[in-house]
mmCIF file of C-alpha atoms and ligand atoms in Angstrom:
data_model
loop_
_atom_site.group_PDB
_atom_site.id
_atom_site.type_symbol
_atom_site.label_atom_id
_atom_site.label_comp_id
_atom_site.label_asym_id
_atom_site.label_seq_id
_atom_site.Cartn_x
_atom_site.Cartn_y
_atom_site.Cartn_z
ATOM 1 C CA UNK A 1 248.409 62.586 41.330
ATOM 2 C CA UNK A 2 248.424 61.851 37.615
ATOM 3 C CA UNK A 3 251.884 61.252 36.195
ATOM 4 C CA UNK A 4 252.886 61.241 32.528
ATOM 5 C CA UNK A 5 256.129 59.581 31.492
ATOM 6 C CA UNK A 6 257.661 61.056 28.342
ATOM 7 C CA UNK A 7 260.306 58.605 27.086
ATOM 8 C CA UNK A 8 262.841 59.071 24.313
ATOM 9 C CA UNK A 9 266.494 59.288 23.488
ATOM 10 C CA UNK A 10 266.606 63.127 23.613
ATOM 11 C CA UNK A 11 269.978 63.111 21.855
ATOM 12 C CA UNK A 12 269.694 66.124 22.248
ATOM 13 C CA UNK A 13 266.404 67.594 23.508
ATOM 14 C CA UNK A 14 264.885 69.842 20.781
ATOM 15 C CA UNK A 15 262.218 72.547 20.631
ATOM 16 C CA UNK A 16 259.850 69.822 19.354
ATOM 17 C CA UNK A 17 260.376 67.775 22.531
ATOM 18 C CA UNK A 18 260.039 70.930 24.621
ATOM 19 C CA UNK A 19 256.683 71.733 23.015
ATOM 20 C CA UNK A 20 255.336 68.287 23.966
ATOM 21 C CA UNK A 21 256.704 68.627 27.524
ATOM 22 C CA UNK A 22 255.070 72.050 28.047
ATOM 23 C CA UNK A 23 251.731 70.731 26.822
ATOM 24 C CA UNK A 24 251.949 67.563 28.941
ATOM 25 C CA UNK A 25 252.944 69.629 32.005
ATOM 26 C CA UNK A 26 249.801 71.726 31.544
ATOM 27 C CA UNK A 27 247.627 68.591 31.470
ATOM 28 C CA UNK A 28 249.220 66.248 34.035
ATOM 29 C CA UNK A 29 250.228 66.836 37.669
ATOM 30 C CA UNK A 30 253.721 65.547 37.018
ATOM 31 C CA UNK A 31 255.780 64.831 33.879
ATOM 32 C CA UNK A 32 258.746 62.476 34.082
ATOM 33 C CA UNK A 33 261.075 62.902 31.107
ATOM 34 C CA UNK A 34 262.668 59.457 30.859
ATOM 35 C CA UNK A 35 265.939 59.449 28.958
ATOM 36 C CA UNK A 36 266.145 55.895 27.684
ATOM 37 C CA UNK A 37 269.614 54.441 27.963
ATOM 38 C CA UNK A 38 269.106 51.597 25.501
ATOM 39 C CA UNK A 39 266.606 52.986 23.033
ATOM 40 C CA UNK A 40 267.573 50.588 20.243
ATOM 41 C CA UNK A 41 268.553 53.550 18.077
ATOM 42 C CA UNK A 42 272.006 53.889 16.588
ATOM 43 C CA UNK A 43 274.898 54.993 18.806
ATOM 44 C CA UNK A 44 273.864 58.262 20.487
ATOM 45 C CA UNK A 45 276.086 61.342 20.273
ATOM 46 C CA UNK A 46 275.689 62.209 23.961
ATOM 47 C CA UNK A 47 276.025 59.922 26.992
ATOM 48 C CA UNK A 48 272.844 59.390 29.052
ATOM 49 C CA UNK A 49 274.290 61.685 31.756
ATOM 50 C CA UNK A 50 274.976 64.445 29.225
ATOM 51 C CA UNK A 51 271.458 64.115 27.795
ATOM 52 C CA UNK A 52 269.973 64.307 31.318
ATOM 53 C CA UNK A 53 272.088 67.313 32.224
ATOM 54 C CA UNK A 54 271.014 69.206 29.086
ATOM 55 C CA UNK A 55 267.345 68.348 29.622
ATOM 56 C CA UNK A 56 267.548 69.481 33.265
ATOM 57 C CA UNK A 57 269.192 72.746 32.255
ATOM 58 C CA UNK A 58 266.356 73.427 29.812
ATOM 59 C CA UNK A 59 263.496 72.274 32.064
ATOM 60 C CA UNK A 60 264.559 73.627 35.465
ATOM 61 C CA UNK A 61 261.909 76.372 35.404
ATOM 62 C CA UNK A 62 259.019 73.867 35.133
ATOM 63 C CA UNK A 63 258.168 72.818 38.714
ATOM 64 C CA UNK A 64 256.171 69.693 37.813
ATOM 65 C CA UNK A 65 258.718 68.264 35.350
ATOM 66 C CA UNK A 66 261.554 65.938 36.358
ATOM 67 C CA UNK A 67 264.257 64.268 34.291
ATOM 68 C CA UNK A 68 265.539 60.746 34.878
ATOM 69 C CA UNK A 69 267.680 58.187 33.093
ATOM 70 C CA UNK A 70 265.808 54.925 32.494
ATOM 71 C CA UNK A 71 267.387 51.600 31.726
ATOM 72 C CA UNK A 72 265.623 48.483 30.446
ATOM 73 C CA UNK A 73 262.037 48.087 29.331
ATOM 74 C CA UNK A 74 259.815 51.154 29.531
ATOM 75 C CA UNK A 75 256.778 49.030 30.462
ATOM 76 C CA UNK A 76 258.665 47.714 33.515
ATOM 77 C CA UNK A 77 260.181 51.091 34.377
ATOM 78 C CA UNK A 78 256.699 52.672 34.423
ATOM 79 C CA UNK A 79 255.491 50.328 37.220
ATOM 80 C CA UNK A 80 257.176 52.496 39.878
ATOM 81 C CA UNK A 81 254.832 55.417 39.042
ATOM 82 C CA UNK A 82 251.388 54.302 40.131
ATOM 83 C CA UNK A 83 248.651 54.962 37.571
ATOM 84 C CA UNK A 84 251.097 56.688 35.204
ATOM 85 C CA UNK A 85 250.535 56.980 31.459
ATOM 86 C CA UNK A 86 253.062 57.228 28.641
ATOM 87 C CA UNK A 87 253.018 60.396 26.523
ATOM 88 C CA UNK A 88 254.449 60.416 23.011
ATOM 89 C CA UNK A 89 254.652 63.044 20.308
ATOM 90 C CA UNK A 90 253.443 62.122 16.842
ATOM 91 C CA UNK A 91 255.030 63.935 13.935
ATOM 92 C CA UNK A 92 253.955 61.996 10.884
ATOM 93 C CA UNK A 93 252.602 58.711 9.605
ATOM 94 C CA UNK A 94 256.088 57.233 9.854
ATOM 95 C CA UNK A 95 256.073 57.917 13.622
ATOM 96 C CA UNK A 96 252.592 56.448 13.912
ATOM 97 C CA UNK A 97 253.389 52.923 12.741
ATOM 98 C CA UNK A 98 256.351 52.538 15.090
ATOM 99 C CA UNK A 99 254.659 54.256 18.029
ATOM 100 C CA UNK A 100 251.489 52.167 17.692
ATOM 101 C CA UNK A 101 253.591 49.009 17.739
ATOM 102 C CA UNK A 102 255.436 50.257 20.858
ATOM 103 C CA UNK A 103 252.195 51.253 22.608
ATOM 104 C CA UNK A 104 250.636 47.840 21.979
ATOM 105 C CA UNK A 105 253.788 46.020 23.068
ATOM 106 C CA UNK A 106 253.972 48.059 26.288
ATOM 107 C CA UNK A 107 250.327 47.264 27.020
ATOM 108 C CA UNK A 108 250.980 43.583 26.457
ATOM 109 C CA UNK A 109 253.791 43.627 29.022
ATOM 110 C CA UNK A 110 252.016 45.986 31.446
ATOM 111 C CA UNK A 111 248.250 45.852 30.727
ATOM 112 C CA UNK A 112 247.444 48.899 32.889
ATOM 113 C CA UNK A 113 249.803 51.138 30.945
ATOM 114 C CA UNK A 114 248.075 53.532 28.544
ATOM 115 C CA UNK A 115 249.869 55.570 25.865
ATOM 116 C CA UNK A 116 248.585 59.069 25.051
ATOM 117 C CA UNK A 117 249.626 60.661 21.772
ATOM 118 C CA UNK A 118 250.018 64.402 21.335
ATOM 119 C CA UNK A 119 250.084 65.695 17.763
ATOM 120 C CA UNK A 120 253.332 67.537 17.073
ATOM 121 C CA UNK A 121 252.945 71.260 16.733
ATOM 122 C CA UNK A 122 252.830 72.264 13.059
ATOM 123 C CA UNK A 123 255.955 74.382 13.672
ATOM 124 C CA UNK A 124 257.993 71.338 14.652
ATOM 125 C CA UNK A 125 256.651 68.413 12.617
ATOM 126 C CA UNK A 126 259.855 68.289 10.580
ATOM 127 C CA UNK A 127 262.185 68.470 13.571
ATOM 128 C CA UNK A 128 264.211 65.556 14.947
ATOM 129 C CA UNK A 129 267.403 65.234 16.970
ATOM 130 C CA UNK A 130 269.073 63.567 13.956
ATOM 131 C CA UNK A 131 268.329 66.540 11.683
ATOM 132 C CA UNK A 132 269.761 68.903 14.283
ATOM 133 C CA UNK A 133 272.980 66.859 14.543
ATOM 134 C CA UNK A 134 273.318 66.860 10.763
ATOM 135 C CA UNK A 135 272.823 70.636 10.602
ATOM 136 C CA UNK A 136 275.316 71.115 13.429
ATOM 137 C CA UNK A 137 277.970 69.192 11.525
ATOM 138 C CA UNK A 138 277.684 71.834 8.763
ATOM 139 C CA UNK A 139 278.057 74.622 11.294
ATOM 140 C CA UNK A 140 274.451 75.849 10.862
ATOM 141 C CA UNK A 141 272.749 78.189 13.323
ATOM 142 C CA UNK A 142 270.835 75.899 15.712
ATOM 143 C CA UNK A 143 268.745 78.509 17.495
ATOM 144 C CA UNK A 144 265.574 77.735 15.506
ATOM 145 C CA UNK A 145 265.742 74.082 16.528
ATOM 146 C CA UNK A 146 267.199 73.839 20.017
ATOM 147 C CA UNK A 147 266.533 75.570 23.338
ATOM 148 C CA UNK A 148 269.072 78.402 23.555
ATOM 149 C CA UNK A 149 270.595 76.990 26.777
ATOM 150 C CA UNK A 150 272.103 74.040 24.870
ATOM 151 C CA UNK A 151 272.890 75.396 21.363
ATOM 152 C CA UNK A 152 276.559 75.960 22.149
ATOM 153 C CA UNK A 153 276.949 72.606 23.946
ATOM 154 C CA UNK A 154 275.577 70.724 20.924
ATOM 155 C CA UNK A 155 277.614 72.725 18.400
ATOM 156 C CA UNK A 156 280.808 72.102 20.412
ATOM 157 C CA UNK A 157 280.148 68.361 20.801
ATOM 158 C CA UNK A 158 279.446 67.850 17.093
ATOM 159 C CA UNK A 159 282.572 69.798 16.145
ATOM 160 C CA UNK A 160 284.647 67.746 18.608
ATOM 161 C CA UNK A 161 283.239 64.452 17.223
ATOM 162 C CA UNK A 162 283.870 65.540 13.626
ATOM 163 C CA UNK A 163 287.487 66.423 14.504
ATOM 164 C CA UNK A 164 288.016 62.968 16.001
ATOM 165 C CA UNK A 165 286.852 61.342 12.749
ATOM 166 C CA UNK A 166 288.959 63.505 10.425
HETATM 167 P P1 ADP E 1 264.039 61.741 17.833
HETATM 168 O O1 ADP E 1 263.208 61.031 16.811
HETATM 169 O O2 ADP E 1 264.054 63.236 17.639
HETATM 170 O O3 ADP E 1 265.373 61.130 18.070
HETATM 171 P P2 ADP E 1 263.195 60.785 20.497
HETATM 172 O O4 ADP E 1 263.394 59.328 20.465
HETATM 173 O O5 ADP E 1 264.050 61.526 21.455
HETATM 174 O O6 ADP E 1 263.240 61.567 19.128
HETATM 175 O O7 ADP E 1 261.656 61.105 20.724
HETATM 176 C C1 ADP E 1 260.958 60.985 21.912
HETATM 177 C C2 ADP E 1 259.521 61.303 21.632
HETATM 178 O O8 ADP E 1 259.391 62.645 21.158
HETATM 179 C C3 ADP E 1 258.839 60.442 20.558
HETATM 180 O O9 ADP E 1 257.497 60.250 20.944
HETATM 181 C C4 ADP E 1 258.901 61.323 19.325
HETATM 182 O O10 ADP E 1 257.884 61.009 18.406
HETATM 183 C C5 ADP E 1 258.680 62.683 19.958
HETATM 184 N N1 ADP E 1 259.205 63.774 19.148
HETATM 185 C C6 ADP E 1 260.448 63.887 18.645
HETATM 186 N N2 ADP E 1 260.575 65.043 17.951
HETATM 187 C C7 ADP E 1 259.364 65.671 18.018
HETATM 188 C C8 ADP E 1 258.828 66.890 17.473
HETATM 189 N N3 ADP E 1 259.561 67.665 16.686
HETATM 190 N N4 ADP E 1 257.553 67.209 17.766
HETATM 191 C C9 ADP E 1 256.803 66.377 18.528
HETATM 192 N N5 ADP E 1 257.229 65.212 19.051
HETATM 193 C C10 ADP E 1 258.494 64.858 18.811
#
């Protein structure tokens, strides 16, 4: 069984992430969406549990996709899935430099671990979780950017956070 691990912060999961997951699920026997607890990015809006719950809500109809929270180094985490590869989405040249560095570092730590890159769909090359959070803080309609199952959850959380900082 060929497993693909799709790691990220998914804070929150967007239609761009979903596009990569659908394509990976059509190619691999199993896709493990790994919500990284310490991704090195700035303070996430959602807790790891909230991010997992949203991703599960969105992905429950895909039988070969599972969602997990992953702590620590991805290269170590991946060892539990024999023969697994990492899948990443590439949006632009800016993604490429960072992702190449990560892929090479992961291979250094775990030499058997390959990283496969999927080019972002043209429709979603501009889309990131950060952009969605910014739009949400202005009360914008999120339905073009997020799976419909989580639009309200994200809008409510951003509003609640903004209130706390007023
Ligand atoms: P973000 O940059 O949106 O916070 P994550 O850290 O959650 O993203 O990203 C996890 C993976 O998904 C990375 O490989 C990232 O390049 C990819 N990705 C993020 N947004 C998109 C998109 N719109 N289209 C394709 N891939 C994406």
